[in-house]
Coordinates of C-alpha atoms and ligand atoms in Angstrom, one line a residue:
X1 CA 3.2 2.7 9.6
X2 CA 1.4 3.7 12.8
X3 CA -1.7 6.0 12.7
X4 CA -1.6 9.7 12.7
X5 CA -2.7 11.8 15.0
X6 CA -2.2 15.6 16.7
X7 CA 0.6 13.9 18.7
X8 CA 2.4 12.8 16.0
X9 CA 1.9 16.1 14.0
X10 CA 3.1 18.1 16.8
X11 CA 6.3 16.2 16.8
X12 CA 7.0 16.9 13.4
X13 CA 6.6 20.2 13.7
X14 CA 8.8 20.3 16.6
X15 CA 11.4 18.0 15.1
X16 CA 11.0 20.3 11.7
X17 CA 9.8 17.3 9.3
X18 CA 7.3 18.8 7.2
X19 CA 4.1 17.0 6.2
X20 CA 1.5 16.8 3.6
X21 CA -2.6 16.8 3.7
X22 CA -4.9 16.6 0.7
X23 CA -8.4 17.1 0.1
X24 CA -10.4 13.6 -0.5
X25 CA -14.0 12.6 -0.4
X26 CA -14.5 8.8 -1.0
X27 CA -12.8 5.5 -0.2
X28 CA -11.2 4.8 -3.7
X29 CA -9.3 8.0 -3.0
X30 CA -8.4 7.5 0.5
X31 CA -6.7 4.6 -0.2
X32 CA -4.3 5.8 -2.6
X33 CA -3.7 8.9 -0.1
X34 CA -3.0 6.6 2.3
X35 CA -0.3 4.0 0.4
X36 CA 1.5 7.7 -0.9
X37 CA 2.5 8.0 2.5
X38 CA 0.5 11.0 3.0
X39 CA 0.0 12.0 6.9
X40 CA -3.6 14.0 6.7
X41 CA -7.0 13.6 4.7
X42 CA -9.0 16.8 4.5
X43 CA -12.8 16.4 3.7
X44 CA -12.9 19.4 2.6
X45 CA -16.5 21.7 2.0
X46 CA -14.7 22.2 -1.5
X47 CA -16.5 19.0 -2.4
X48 CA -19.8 21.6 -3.3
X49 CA -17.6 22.8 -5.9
X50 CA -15.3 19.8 -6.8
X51 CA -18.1 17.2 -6.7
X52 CA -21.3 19.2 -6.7
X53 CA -20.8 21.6 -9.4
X54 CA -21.4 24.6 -7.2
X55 CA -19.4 28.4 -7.5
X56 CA -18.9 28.5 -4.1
X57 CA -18.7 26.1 -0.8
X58 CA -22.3 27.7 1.1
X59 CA -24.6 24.9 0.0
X60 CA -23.0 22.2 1.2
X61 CA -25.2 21.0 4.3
X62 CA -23.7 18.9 7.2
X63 CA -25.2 15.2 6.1
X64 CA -23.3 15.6 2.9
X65 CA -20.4 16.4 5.0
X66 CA -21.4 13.4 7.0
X67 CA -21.4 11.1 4.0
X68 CA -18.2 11.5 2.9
X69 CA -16.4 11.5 6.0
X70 CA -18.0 8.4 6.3
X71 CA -17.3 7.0 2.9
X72 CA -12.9 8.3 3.6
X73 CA -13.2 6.9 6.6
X74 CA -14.0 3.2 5.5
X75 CA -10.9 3.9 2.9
X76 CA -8.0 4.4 4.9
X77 CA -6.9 3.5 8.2
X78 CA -3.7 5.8 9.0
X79 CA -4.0 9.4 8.1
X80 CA -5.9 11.5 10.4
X81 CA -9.4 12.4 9.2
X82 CA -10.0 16.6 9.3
X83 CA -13.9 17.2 8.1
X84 CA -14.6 21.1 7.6
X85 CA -18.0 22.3 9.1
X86 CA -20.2 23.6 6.8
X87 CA -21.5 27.3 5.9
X88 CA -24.3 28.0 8.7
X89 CA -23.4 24.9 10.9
X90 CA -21.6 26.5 13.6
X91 CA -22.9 30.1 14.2
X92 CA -24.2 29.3 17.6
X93 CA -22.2 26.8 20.4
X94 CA -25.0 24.4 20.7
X95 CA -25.5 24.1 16.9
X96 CA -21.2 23.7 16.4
X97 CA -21.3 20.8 19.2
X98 CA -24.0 19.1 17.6
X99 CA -22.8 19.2 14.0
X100 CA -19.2 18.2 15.2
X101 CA -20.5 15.7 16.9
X102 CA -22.2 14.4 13.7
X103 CA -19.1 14.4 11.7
X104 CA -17.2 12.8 14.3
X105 CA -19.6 9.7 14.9
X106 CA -19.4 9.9 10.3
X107 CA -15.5 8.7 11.4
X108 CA -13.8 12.2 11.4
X109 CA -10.9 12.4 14.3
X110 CA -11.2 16.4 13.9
X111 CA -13.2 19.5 12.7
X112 CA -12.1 22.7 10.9
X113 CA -13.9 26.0 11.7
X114 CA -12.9 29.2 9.4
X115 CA -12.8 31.9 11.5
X116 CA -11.1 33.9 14.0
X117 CA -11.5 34.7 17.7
X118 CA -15.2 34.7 17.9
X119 CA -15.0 30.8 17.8
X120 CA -12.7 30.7 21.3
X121 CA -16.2 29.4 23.0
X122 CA -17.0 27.2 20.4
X123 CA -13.1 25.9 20.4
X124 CA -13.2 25.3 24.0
X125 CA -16.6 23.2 24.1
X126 CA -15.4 20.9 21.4
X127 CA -12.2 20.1 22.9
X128 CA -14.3 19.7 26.3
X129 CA -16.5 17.0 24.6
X130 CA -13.6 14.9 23.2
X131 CA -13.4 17.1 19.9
X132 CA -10.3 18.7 18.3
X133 CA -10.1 21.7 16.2
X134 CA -8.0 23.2 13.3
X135 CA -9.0 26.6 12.8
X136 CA -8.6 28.4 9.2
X137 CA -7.6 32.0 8.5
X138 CA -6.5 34.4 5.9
X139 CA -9.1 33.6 2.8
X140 CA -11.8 31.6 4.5
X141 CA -14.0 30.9 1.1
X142 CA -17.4 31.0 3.4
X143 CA -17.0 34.5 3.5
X144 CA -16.3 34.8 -0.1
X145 CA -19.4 37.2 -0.4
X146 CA -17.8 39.5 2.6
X147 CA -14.5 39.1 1.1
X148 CA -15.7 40.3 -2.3
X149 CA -14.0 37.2 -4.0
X150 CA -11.6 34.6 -3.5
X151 CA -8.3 36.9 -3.0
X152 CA -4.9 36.9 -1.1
X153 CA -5.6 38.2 2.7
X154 CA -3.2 40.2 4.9
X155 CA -1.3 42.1 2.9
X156 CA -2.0 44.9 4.5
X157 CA -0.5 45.4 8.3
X158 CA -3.3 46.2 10.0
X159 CA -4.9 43.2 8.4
X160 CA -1.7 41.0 9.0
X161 CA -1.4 41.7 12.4
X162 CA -5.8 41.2 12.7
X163 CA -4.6 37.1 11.2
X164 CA -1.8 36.9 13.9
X165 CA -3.8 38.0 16.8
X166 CA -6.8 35.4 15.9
X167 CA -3.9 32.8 15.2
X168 CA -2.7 33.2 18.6
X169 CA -5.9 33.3 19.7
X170 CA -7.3 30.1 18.2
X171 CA -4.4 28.5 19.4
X172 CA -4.6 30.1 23.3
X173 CA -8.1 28.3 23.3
X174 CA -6.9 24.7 22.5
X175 CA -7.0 24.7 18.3
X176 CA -4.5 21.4 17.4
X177 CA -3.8 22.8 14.1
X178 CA -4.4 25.9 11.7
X179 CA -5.1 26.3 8.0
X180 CA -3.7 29.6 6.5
X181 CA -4.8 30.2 3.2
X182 CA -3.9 32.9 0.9
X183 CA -1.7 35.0 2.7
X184 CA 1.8 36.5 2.2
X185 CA 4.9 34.2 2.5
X186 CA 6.1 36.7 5.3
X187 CA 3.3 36.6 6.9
X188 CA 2.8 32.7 7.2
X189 CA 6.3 32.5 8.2
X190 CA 5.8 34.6 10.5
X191 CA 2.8 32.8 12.1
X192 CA 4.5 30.0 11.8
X193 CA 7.2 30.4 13.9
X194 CA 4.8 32.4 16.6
X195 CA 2.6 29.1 17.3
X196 CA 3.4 25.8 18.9
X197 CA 1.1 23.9 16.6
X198 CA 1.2 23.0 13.2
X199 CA 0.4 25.4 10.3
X200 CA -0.5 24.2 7.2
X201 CA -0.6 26.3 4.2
X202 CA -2.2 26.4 1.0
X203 CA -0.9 29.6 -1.2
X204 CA 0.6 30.6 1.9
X205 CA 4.3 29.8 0.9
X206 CA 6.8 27.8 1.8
X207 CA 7.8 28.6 5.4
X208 CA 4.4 26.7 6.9
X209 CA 4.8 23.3 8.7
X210 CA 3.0 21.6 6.4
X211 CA 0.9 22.0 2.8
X212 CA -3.0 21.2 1.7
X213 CA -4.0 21.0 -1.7
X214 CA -7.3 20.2 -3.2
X215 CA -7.3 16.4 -4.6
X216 CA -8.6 17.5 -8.5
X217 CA -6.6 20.5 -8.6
X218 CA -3.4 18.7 -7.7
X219 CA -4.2 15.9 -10.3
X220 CA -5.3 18.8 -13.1
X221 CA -8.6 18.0 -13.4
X222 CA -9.6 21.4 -12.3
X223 CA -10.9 23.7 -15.0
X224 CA -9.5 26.9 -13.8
X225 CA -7.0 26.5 -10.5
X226 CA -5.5 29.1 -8.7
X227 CA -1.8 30.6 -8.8
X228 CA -0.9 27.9 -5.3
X229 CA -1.8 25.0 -7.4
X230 CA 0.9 22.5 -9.1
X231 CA -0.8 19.8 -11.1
X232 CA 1.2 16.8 -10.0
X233 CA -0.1 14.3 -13.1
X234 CA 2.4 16.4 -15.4
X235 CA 4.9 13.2 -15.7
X236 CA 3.3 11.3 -13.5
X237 CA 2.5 7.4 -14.6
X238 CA -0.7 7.1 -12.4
X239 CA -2.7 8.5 -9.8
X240 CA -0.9 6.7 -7.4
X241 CA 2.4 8.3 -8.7
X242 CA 1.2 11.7 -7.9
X243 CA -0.3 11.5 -4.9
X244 CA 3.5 10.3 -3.9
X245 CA 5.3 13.1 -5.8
X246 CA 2.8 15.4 -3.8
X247 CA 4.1 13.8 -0.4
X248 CA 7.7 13.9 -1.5
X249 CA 7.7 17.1 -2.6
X250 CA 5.9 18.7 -0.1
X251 CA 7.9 16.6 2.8
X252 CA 11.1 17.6 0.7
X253 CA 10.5 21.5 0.5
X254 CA 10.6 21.5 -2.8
X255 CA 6.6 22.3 -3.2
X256 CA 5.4 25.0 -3.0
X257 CA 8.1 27.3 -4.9
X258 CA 7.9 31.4 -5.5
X259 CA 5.5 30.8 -8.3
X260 CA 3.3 29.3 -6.0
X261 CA 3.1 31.9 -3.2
X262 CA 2.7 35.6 -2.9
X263 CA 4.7 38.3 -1.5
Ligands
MHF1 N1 -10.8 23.3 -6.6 C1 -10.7 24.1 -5.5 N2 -9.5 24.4 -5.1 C2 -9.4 25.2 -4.0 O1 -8.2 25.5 -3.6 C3 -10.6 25.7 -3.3 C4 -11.8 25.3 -3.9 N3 -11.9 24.5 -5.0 N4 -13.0 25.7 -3.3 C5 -12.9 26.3 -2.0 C6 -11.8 27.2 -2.0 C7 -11.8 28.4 -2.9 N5 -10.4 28.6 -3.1 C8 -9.8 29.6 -4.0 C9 -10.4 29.8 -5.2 C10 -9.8 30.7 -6.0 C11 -8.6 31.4 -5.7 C12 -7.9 32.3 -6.6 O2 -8.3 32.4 -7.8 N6 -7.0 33.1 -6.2 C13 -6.2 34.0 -7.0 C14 -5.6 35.1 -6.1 C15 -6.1 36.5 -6.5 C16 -5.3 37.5 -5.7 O3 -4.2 37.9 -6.2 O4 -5.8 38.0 -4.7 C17 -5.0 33.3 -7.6 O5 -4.5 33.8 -8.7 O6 -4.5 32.3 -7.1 C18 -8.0 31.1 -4.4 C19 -8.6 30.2 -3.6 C20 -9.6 27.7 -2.4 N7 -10.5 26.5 -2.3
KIV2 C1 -8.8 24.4 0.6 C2 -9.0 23.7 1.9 C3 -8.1 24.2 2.9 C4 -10.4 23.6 2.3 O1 -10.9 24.1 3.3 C5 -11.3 22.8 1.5 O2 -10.9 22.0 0.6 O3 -12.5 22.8 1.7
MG3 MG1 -13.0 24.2 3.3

């Protein structure tokens, strides 16, 4: 199978083949991601809860970013690598350059930024420097303590149309994918089918080009996990065999369902 990369992602979301990315933070994992087929790893800043034991993602720093990239990178060879910038690592141009820059020499082929238009500038200057971007909207869990909470985004219009408008923004200033997280069904559909590039949901329902799910929650070794989450081990005979039920379904439209989504 030949590498991923944005090419090949655009192409199945113009050819309306859905694909799958998962969280994953070391090389044991990313080689299982990679023999269940699965097109995109996400090292994801959920690692300072997942691995680190912390109640939120803010105090994960860019070197530990660094180290796992690193540590996926040497673990698989064909999905593309997305590593999320950290709380504080991108509030000025400069700072977002050189950090992306960091993650990408760690073996990252992409960064995530949560945020809306204010990172056009930023957006721009990666892309300039040989950097591609997937933005993140809807619940963006750095702003958990300005959101009051991890809670569903945009269900108000005034708010939807706010997630649209920095959707078509992100994309207008060369972002190669989007995250949507926590949003109405409606709504991501609606996104969706507004944008050229890929969309890739997580408790954003079924209508997105693709899905993300965090590695431990979709192997149910998450305490508590949200409403979006389907623990894939259920009936599974190894790791292995979920990770490949998590492609299939996900490729097959069969995850996520209505108990996964909101209205
Ligand atoms: N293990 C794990 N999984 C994740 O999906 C995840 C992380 N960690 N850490 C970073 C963020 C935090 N995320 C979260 C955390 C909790 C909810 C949650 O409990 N949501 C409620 C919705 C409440 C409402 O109705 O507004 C739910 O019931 O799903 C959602 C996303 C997603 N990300
Ligand atoms: C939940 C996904 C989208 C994420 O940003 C992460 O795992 O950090
Ligand atoms: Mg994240």
């Amino acid at each position: 199978m030949s590498k991923v990369n944005i090419l090949s992602l655009l192409a199945k979301k113009q050819n309306q083949q859905k694909f799958a990315m998962v969280t994953c933070y070391d090389a044991s994992f990313a080689q299982l991601v990679e023999k269940a087929g699965i097109d995109a790893i996400l090292v994801g800043d959920s690692l300072g809860m997942v691995l680190q034991g912390h109640d939120s993602t803010l105090p994960v720093a860019v070197s530990d970013m660094a180290y796992h990239t690193a540590c996926v990178s040497r673990g698989c060879h064909r999905p593309v690598i997305i590593s999320d910038m950290p709380f504080g690592s991108y509030n000025t141009t400069e700072q977002c350059l050189n950090n992306a820059t960091s993650l990408m020499r760690s073996g990252a082929h992409m960064v995530k930024l949560e945020g809306g238009s204010w990172l056009c500038d930023s957006i721009r200057q990666l892309n300039r420097a040989g950097i591609p971007v997937c933005g993140h909207l809807g619940l963006t869990p750095q702003s958990v303590n300005v959101l009051g909470g991890y809670r569903i985004q945009g269900r108000e219009d005034s708010q939807a149309k706010a997630i649209l408008d920095d959707a078509l923004a992100l994309e207008a200033a060369g972002a190669a994918l989007l995250v949507l997280e926590c949003v109405p069904r409606k709504l991501a559909a609606e996104i969706t089918s507004a944008l050229k590039i890929p969309v890739i949901g997580i408790g954003a329902g079924n209508e997105t080009d693709a899905q993300v799910l965090v590695l431990h929650d979709l192997l149910g070794i998450t305490e508590k996990t949200a409403r979006f989450v389907r623990n894939f081990a259920e009936g599974s005979s190894s790791i292995a065999d979920a990770l490949g039920r998590y492609n299939d379904a996900v490729v097959n439209g069969s995850f996520p369902a209505d108990e996964h989504s909101f209205d």
